[in-house]
Coordinates of C-alpha atoms in Angstrom, one line a residue:
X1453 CA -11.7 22.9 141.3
X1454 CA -11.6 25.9 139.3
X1455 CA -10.3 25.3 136.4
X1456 CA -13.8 22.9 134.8
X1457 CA -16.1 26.5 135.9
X1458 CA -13.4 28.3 134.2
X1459 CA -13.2 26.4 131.0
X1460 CA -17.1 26.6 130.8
X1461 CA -17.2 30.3 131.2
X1462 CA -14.8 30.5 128.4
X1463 CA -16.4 28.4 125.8
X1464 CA -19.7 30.4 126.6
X1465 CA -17.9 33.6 126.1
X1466 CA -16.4 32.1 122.5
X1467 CA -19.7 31.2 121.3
X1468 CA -21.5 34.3 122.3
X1469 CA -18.6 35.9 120.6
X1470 CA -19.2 33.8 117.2
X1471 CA -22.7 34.5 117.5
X1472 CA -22.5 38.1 117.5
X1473 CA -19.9 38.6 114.6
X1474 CA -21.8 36.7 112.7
X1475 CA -25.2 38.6 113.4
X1476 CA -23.3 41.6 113.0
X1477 CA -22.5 40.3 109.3
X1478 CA -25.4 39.2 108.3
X1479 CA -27.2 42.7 109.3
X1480 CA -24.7 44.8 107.7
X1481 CA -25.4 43.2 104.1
X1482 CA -29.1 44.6 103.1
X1483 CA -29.1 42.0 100.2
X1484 CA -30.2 39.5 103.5
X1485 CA -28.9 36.8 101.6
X1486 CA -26.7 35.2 104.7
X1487 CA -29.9 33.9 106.6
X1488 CA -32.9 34.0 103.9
X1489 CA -33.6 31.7 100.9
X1490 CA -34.1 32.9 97.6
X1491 CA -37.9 33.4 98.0
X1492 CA -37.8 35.3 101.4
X1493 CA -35.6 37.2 99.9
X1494 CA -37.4 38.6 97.3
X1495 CA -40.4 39.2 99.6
X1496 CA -38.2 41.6 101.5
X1497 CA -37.3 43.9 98.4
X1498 CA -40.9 43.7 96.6
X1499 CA -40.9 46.9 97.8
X1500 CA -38.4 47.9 95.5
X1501 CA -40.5 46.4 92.4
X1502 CA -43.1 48.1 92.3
X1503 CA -42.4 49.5 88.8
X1504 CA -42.5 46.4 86.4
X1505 CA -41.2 48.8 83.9
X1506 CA -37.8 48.8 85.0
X1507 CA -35.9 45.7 86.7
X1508 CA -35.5 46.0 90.5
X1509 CA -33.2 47.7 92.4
X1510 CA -30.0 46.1 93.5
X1511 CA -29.6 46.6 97.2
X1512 CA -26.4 45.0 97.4
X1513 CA -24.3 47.6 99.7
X1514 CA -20.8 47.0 100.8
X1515 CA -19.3 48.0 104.3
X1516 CA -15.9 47.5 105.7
X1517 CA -15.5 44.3 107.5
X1518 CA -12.9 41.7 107.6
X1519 CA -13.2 37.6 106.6
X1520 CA -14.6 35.6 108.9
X1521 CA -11.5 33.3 109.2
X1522 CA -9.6 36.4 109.9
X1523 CA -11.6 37.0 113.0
X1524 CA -11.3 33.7 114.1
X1525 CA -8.0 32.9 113.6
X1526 CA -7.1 34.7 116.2
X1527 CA -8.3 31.8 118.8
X1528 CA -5.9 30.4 119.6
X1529 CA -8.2 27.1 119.9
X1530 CA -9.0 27.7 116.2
X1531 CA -5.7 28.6 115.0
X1532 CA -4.5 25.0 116.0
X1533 CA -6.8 23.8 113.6
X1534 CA -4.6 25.5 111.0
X1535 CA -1.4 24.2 112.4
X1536 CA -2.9 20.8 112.5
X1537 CA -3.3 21.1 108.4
X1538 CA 0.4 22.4 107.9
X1539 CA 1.4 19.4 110.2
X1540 CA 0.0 17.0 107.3
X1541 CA 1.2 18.8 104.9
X1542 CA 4.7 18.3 106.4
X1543 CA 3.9 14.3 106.8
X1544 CA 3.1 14.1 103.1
X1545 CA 6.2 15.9 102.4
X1546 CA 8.3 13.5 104.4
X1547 CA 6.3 10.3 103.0
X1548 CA 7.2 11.3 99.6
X1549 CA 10.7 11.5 100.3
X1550 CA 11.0 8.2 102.3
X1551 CA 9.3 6.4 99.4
X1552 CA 11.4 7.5 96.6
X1553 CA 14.1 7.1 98.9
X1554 CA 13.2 3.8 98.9
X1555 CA 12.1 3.0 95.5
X1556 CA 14.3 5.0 93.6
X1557 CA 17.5 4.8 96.1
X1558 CA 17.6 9.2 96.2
X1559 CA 15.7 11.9 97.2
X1560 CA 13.7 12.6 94.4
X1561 CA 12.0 16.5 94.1
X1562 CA 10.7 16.6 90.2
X1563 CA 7.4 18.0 90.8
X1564 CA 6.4 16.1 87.3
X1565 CA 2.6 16.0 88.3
X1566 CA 2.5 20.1 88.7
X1567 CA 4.9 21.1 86.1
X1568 CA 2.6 18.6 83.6
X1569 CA -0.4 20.7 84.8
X1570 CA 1.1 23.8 84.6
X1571 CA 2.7 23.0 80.9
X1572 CA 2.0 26.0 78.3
X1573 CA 1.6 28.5 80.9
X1574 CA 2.7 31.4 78.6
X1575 CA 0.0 30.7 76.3
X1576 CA -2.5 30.8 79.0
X1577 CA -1.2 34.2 80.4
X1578 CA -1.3 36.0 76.3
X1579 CA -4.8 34.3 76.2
X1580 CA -5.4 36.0 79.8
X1581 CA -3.8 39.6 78.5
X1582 CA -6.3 39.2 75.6
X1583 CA -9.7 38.4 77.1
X1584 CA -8.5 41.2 79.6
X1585 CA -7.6 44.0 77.4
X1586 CA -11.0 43.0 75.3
X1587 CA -13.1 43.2 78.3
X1588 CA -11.6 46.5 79.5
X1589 CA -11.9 48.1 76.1
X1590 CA -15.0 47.1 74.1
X1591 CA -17.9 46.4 76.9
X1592 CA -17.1 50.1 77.9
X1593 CA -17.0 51.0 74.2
X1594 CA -20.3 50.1 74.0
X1595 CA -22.0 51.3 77.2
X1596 CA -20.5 54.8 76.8
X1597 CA -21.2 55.0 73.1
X1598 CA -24.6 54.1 73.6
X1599 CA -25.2 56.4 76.7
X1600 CA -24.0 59.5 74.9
X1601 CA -25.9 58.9 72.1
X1602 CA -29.5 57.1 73.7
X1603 CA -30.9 61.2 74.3
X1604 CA -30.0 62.3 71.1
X1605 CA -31.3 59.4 69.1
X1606 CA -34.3 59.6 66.7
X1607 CA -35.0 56.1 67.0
X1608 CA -34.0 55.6 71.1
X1609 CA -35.0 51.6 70.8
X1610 CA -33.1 51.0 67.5
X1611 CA -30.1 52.4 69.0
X1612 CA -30.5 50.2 72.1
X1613 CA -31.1 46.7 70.1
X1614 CA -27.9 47.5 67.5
X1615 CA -25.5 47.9 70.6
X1616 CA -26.8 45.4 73.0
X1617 CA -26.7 42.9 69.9
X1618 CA -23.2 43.7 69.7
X1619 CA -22.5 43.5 73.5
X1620 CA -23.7 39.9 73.0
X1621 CA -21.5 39.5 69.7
X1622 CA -18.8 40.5 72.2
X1623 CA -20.2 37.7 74.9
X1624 CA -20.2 35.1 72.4
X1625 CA -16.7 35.4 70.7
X1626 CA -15.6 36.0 74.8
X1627 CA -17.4 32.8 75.4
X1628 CA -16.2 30.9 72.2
X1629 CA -12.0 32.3 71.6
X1630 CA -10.7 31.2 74.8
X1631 CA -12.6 27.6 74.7
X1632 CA -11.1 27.0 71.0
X1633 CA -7.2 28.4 72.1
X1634 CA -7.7 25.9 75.4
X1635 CA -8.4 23.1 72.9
X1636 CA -6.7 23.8 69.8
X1637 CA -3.0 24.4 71.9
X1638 CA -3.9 20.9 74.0
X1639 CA -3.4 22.9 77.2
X1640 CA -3.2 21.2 80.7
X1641 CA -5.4 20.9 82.9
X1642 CA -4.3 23.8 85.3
X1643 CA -3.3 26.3 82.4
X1644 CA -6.9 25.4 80.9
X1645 CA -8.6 25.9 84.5
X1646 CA -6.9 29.4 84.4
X1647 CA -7.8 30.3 81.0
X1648 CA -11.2 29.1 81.8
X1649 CA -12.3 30.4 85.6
X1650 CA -10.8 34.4 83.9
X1651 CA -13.0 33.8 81.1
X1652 CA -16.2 33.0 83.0
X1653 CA -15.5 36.0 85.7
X1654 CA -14.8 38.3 82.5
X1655 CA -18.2 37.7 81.2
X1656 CA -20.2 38.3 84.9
X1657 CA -17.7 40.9 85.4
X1658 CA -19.0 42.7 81.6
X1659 CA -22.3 41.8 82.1
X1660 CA -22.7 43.5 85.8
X1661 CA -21.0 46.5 84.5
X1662 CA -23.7 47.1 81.9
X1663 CA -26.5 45.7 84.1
X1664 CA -26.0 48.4 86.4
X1665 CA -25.7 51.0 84.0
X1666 CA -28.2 50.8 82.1
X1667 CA -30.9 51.4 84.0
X1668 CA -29.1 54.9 85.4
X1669 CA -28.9 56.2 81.8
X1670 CA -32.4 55.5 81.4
X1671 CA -33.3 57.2 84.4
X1672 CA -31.4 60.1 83.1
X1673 CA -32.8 60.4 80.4
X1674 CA -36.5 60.0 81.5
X1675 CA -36.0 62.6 84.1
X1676 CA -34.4 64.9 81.2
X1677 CA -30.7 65.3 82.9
X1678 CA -28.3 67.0 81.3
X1679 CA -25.8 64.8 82.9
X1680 CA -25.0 61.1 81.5
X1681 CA -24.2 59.1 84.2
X1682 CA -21.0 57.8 82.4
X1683 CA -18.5 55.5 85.2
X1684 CA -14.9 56.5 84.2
X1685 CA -12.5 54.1 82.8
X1686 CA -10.3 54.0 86.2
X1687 CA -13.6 52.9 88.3
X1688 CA -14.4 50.2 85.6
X1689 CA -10.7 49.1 85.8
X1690 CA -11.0 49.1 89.7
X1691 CA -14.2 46.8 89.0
X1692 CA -12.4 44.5 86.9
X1693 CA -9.8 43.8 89.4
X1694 CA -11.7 44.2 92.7
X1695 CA -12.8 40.2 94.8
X1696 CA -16.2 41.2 93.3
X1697 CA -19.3 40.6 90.8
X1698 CA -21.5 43.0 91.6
X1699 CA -20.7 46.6 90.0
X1700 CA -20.6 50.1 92.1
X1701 CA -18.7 53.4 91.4
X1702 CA -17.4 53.2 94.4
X1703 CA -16.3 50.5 97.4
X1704 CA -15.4 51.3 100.9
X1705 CA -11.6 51.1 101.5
X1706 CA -9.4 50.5 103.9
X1707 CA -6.6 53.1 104.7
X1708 CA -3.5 51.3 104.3
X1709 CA -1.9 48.7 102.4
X1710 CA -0.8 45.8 104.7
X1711 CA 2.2 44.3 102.4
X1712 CA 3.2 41.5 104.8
X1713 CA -0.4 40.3 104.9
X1714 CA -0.5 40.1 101.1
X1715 CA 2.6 38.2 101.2
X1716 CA 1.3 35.7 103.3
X1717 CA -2.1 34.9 101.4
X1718 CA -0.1 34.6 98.4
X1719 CA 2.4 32.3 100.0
X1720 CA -0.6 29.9 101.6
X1721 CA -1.8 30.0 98.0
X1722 CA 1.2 28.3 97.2
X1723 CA 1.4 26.3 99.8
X1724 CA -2.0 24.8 99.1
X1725 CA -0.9 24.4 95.5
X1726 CA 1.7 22.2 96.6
X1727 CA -0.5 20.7 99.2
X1728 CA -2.8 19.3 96.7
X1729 CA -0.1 18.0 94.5
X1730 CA 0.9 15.8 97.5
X1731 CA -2.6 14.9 98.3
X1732 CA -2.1 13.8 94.0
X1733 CA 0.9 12.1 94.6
X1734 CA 0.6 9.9 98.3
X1735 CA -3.5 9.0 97.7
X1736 CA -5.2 9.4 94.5
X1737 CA -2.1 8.5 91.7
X1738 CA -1.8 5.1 93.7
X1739 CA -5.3 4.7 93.8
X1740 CA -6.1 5.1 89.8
X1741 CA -2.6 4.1 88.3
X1742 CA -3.4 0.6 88.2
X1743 CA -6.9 1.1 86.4
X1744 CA -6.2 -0.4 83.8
X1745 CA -4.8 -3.5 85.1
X1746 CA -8.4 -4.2 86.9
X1747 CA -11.4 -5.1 85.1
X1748 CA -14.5 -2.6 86.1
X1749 CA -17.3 -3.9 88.5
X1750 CA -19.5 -2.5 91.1
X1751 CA -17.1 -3.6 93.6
X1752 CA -13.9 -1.6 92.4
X1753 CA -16.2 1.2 92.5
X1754 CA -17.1 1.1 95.7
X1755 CA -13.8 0.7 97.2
X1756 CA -12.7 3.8 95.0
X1757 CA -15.8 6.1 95.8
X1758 CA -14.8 5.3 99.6
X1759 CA -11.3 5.9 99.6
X1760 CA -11.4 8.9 97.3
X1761 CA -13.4 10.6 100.5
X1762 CA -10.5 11.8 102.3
X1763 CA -8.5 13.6 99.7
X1764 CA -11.7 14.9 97.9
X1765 CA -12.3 16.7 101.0
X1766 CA -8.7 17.6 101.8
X1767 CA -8.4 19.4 98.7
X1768 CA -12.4 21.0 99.4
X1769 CA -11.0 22.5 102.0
X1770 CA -7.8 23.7 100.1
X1771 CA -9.9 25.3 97.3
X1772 CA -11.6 26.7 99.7
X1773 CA -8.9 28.3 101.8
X1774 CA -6.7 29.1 98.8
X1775 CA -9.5 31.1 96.9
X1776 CA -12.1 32.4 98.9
X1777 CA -10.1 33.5 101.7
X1778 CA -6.3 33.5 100.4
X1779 CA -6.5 35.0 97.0
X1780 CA -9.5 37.0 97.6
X1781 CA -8.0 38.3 100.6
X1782 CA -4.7 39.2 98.9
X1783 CA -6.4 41.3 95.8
X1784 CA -8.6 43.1 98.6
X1785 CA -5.9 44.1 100.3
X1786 CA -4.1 45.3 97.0
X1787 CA -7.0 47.5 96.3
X1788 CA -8.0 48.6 99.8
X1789 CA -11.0 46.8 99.2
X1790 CA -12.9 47.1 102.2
X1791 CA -15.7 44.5 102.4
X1792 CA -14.3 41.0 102.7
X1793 CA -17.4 39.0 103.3
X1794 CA -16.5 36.4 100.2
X1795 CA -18.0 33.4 102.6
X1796 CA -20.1 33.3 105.8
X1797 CA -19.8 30.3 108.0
X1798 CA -21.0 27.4 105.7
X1799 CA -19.6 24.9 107.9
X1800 CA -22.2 25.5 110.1
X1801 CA -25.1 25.0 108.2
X1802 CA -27.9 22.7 108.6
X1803 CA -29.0 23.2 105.3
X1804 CA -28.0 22.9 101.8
X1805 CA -30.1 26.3 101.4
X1806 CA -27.7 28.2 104.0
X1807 CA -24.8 25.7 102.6
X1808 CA -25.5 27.3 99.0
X1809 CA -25.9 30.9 100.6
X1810 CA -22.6 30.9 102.8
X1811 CA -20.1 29.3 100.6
X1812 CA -19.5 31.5 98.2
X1813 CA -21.1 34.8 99.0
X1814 CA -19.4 36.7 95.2
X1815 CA -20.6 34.1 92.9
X1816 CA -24.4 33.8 94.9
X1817 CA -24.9 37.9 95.2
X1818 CA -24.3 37.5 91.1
X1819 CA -26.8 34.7 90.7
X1820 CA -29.0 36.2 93.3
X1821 CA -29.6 40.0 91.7
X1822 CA -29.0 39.0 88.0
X1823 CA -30.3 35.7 87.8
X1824 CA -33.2 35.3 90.2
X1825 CA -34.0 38.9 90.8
X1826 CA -34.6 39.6 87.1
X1827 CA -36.1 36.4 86.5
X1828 CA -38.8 37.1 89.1
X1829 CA -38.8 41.1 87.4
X1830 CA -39.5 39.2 83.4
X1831 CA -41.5 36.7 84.9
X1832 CA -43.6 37.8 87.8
X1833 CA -43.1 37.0 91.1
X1834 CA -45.7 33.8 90.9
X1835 CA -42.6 31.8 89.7
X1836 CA -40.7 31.8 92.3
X1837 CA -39.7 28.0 91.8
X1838 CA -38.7 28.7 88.3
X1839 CA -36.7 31.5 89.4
X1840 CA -34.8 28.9 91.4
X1841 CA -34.7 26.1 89.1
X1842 CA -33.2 29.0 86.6
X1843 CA -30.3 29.3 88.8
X1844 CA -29.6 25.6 89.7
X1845 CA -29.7 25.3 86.0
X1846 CA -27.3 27.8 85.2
X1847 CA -25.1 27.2 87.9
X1848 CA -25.0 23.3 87.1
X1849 CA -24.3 24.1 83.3
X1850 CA -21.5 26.3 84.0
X1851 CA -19.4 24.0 86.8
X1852 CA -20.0 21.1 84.1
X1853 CA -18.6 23.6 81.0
X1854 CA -15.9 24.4 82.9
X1855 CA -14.7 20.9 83.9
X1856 CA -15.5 19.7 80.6
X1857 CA -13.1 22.1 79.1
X1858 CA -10.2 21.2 82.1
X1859 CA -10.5 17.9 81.6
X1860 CA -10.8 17.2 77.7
X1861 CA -13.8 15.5 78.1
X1862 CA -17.1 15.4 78.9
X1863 CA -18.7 13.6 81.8
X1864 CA -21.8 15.4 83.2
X1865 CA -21.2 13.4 87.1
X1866 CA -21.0 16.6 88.5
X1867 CA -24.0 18.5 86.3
X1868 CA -26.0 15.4 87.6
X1869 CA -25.1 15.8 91.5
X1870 CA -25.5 19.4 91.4
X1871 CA -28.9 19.7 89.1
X1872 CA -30.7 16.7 90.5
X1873 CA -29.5 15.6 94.1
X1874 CA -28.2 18.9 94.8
X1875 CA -31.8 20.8 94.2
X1876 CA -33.7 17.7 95.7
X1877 CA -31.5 18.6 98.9
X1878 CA -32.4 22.4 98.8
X1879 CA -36.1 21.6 99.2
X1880 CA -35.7 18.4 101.4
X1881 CA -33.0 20.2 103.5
X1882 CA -34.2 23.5 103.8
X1883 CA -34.0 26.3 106.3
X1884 CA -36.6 25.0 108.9
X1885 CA -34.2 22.3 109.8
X1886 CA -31.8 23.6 112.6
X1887 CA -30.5 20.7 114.8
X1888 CA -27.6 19.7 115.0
X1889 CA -28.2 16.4 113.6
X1890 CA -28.9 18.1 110.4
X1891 CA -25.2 19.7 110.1
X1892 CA -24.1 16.2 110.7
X1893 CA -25.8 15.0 107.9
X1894 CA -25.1 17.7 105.4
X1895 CA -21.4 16.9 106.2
X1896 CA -21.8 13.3 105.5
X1897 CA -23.4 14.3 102.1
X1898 CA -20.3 16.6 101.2
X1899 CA -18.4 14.3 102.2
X1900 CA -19.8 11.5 100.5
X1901 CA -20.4 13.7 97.2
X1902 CA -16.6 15.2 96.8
X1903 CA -15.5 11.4 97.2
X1904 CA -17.7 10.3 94.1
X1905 CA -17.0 13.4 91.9
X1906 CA -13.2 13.0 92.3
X1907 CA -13.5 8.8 91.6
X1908 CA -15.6 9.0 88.9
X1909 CA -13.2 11.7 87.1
X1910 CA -9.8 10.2 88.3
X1911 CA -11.0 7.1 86.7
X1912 CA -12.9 8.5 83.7
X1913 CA -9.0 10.5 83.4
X1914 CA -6.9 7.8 83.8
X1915 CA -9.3 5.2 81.7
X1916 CA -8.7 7.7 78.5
X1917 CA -4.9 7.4 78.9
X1918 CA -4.8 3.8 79.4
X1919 CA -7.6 2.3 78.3
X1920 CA -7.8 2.8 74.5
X1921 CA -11.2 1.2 73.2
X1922 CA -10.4 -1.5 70.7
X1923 CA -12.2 -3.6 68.3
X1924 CA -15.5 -0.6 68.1
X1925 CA -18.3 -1.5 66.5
X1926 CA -19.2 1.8 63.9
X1927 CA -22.7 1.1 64.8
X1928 CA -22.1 0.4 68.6
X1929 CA -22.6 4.2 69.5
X1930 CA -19.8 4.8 71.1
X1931 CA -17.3 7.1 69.6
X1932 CA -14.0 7.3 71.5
X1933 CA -12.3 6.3 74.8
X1934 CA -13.5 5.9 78.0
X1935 CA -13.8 3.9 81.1
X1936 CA -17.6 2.0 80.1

């Protein structure tokens, strides 16, 4: 009789729990950006712009608090939801084994898929060391050189344009060297995706440190200090390795170094590594193998798009896990990073708004105070829209660049999903909608949208590899492989 009123009480306590963490967040970061779209946002720090002669401030501030799957895991009711993922990952195991047992008549543990992906890894780590030591050395370079010498310069502006032209000199050839070595070397796709995720956080990483700068020296020197706010090299350094885009001198740390906790992120990290291998291996190389052996039509499609919906989001939730809390987790703890809000609770939302907001809180505080912010400060605040068509844009351009690279090809499916239905949903299926029926349906989209983005490239992959073209017209306007 006790135990249904018991239960209740329980849950009621959990969610009120929940609830209050994640308040507790949200008001702890003044950038707002947990709760707020883009444009409520900015009214809440017009305040702050007052002076259209400078950019406005960034009110980004970072306090110690832990990852909100750290909190929770330690339910036991949500900690079974863990186990239940390991549990999988040991049933893929085992139906690996059983089928090569069968087929091939002995245990068979090659690993061919992930030692193909991970082929030429030392040339990825030298490419790695190089974009690293550049980026540690030539950004600051320039910033310092140009801070010592802005006060003493006859011609302040002249001096401003010849560095910041060779700050974006630096950009470019940052932006252009690793692209060519990923192509020109034929790397794989994993040991490209490396090379090519360090060289787009290299470039926010540069350009905060000077956007943050900047404005300080200037300060300085309008206010005639003798002082030049110079950061030293060790805090740059500490910037370049910290789980964050946004520049400070300083971060709040932790006391202590927990070694066994940064073990075990970096051991789930590999475990989801191997997970999506097997996720590879049991549903997807089965699934597009055969490609060429089937001729194209809506139909094959279809049944492709549908059963590519369960491994898309399997390995959705592994890049998730493995990234954003794993290997975020494990470099904040190196560093006693204190503040390890890197995602709110995007599962949650009932909007593609709060879905964008809460899924990765690094990349959107970059795009929030350096894209949209200083769009709305070059601009005017009447172009708000702009502002946020600005950052769909360059958000779109860069998950399609970078998949382009990984993949050897070029196939704008995601660019297309991302700039067109993904924007349509942030306006359609914004913040005013809060039932429940609404979460429903932004899961069904997700869903829906991983399984197309992973069957249109699996094919698209495995057409290039199997499907040569033959017989091409010169004047047909095509110019290579692929699967139309």
């Amino acid at each position: 009789e006790l135990k249904p009123f018991f239960m209740k009480e329980v849950g009621s306590h959990f969610d009120d729990f929940v609830n209050n963490l994640i308040e507790k967040s949200t008001s702890l970061d003044s950038g707002g950006c947990a709760i707020t779209s883009f444009s409520v946002l900015e009214g809440e720090n017009n305040h702050r712009a007052k002076d259209l002669r400078a950019p406005p401030e960034h009110g980004k501030i970072f306090v110690v608090r832990r990852s909100l799957l750290d909190e929770l895991f330690e339910v036991d009711h949500i900690r079974t939801i863990y186990h239940m993922f390991i549990a999988l990952l040991i049933l893929f195991i085992l139906s690996t084994l059983v089928v090569d047992y069968i087929d091939e008549g002995r245990l068979v543990l090659e690993f061919n898929l992930m030692s193909y992906a991970f082929g030429k890894f030392p040339i990825a780590m030298w490419t790695w060391w190089t974009m690293f030591l550049s980026t540690l050395s030539v950004p600051y370079f320039l910033f310092q050189r140009w801070a010592r010498g802005y006060s003493r310069s006859c011609h302040p502006v002249v001096h401003s344009l010849i560095h910041a032209f060779l700050f974006t000199v630096f950009l470019i050839v940052l932006g252009l060297g690793p692209t060519y070595i990923a192509l020109a070397y034929t790397l794989p796709p994993a040991s490209r995706c490396i090379v090519i995720l360090e060289q787009i956080r290299f470039i926010m990483k540069a350009y905060s440190f000077v956007r943050e700068n900047v404005p300080r020296v200037l300060n300085s020197a309008k206010e005639k200090s003798k002082t030049i706010p110079v950061p030293t090299v060790n805090q740059y350094l500490y910037f370049l390795f910290a789980p964050t885009l946004i520049y400070r001198d300083n971060y709040p740390r932790t006391p202590t170094v927990r070694w066994g906790y940064v073990a075990m992120q970096f051991l789930q990290v590999f475990g989801c590594l191997f997970y999506v291998y097997y996720i590879f291996e049991r549903l997807c190389t089965p699934l597009f193998r055969n490609i060429k052996q089937e001729p194209f039509s809506a139909r094959v499609l279809v049944l492709c798009v549908f059963n590519s919906i369960l491994p898309g989001v399997l390995m959705l939730f592994l890049m998730f896990f493995a990234f954003l809390h794993c290997w975020l987790n494990a470099f904040a703890e190196m560093l006693c990073f204190g503040d390890r809000m890197f995602y709110r609770d995007w599962w949650n939302s009932t909007s593609y708004s709060n879905y964008y907001r809460t899924w990765n809180v690094v990349v959107h505080d970059w795009l929030y105070y350096y894209a949209y912010k200083d769009f709305l400060w070059f601009f005017t605040k009447r172009f708000k829209w702009a502002a946020m068509l600005a950052v769909f844009a360059v958000s779109a351009v860069v998950h399609e660049y970078a998949l382009a690279v990984c993949l050897n090809f070029f196939y704008p499916v995601l660019f297309v999903l991302f700039m067109f239905f993904g924007m349509a949903f942030n306006f359609i299926v914004n913040d005013s909608r809060k039932r429940p029926i609404w979460n429903v349906m932004v899961w069904t989209s997700l869903f829906a949208g991983n399984g197309v983005i992973l069957c249109f490239y699996s094919q698209e992959w495995y057409a290039r590899q199997h499907c040569p073209l033959k017989n091409v017209s010169p004047h047909s306007g095509w110019g290579g492989k692929g699967m139309f």
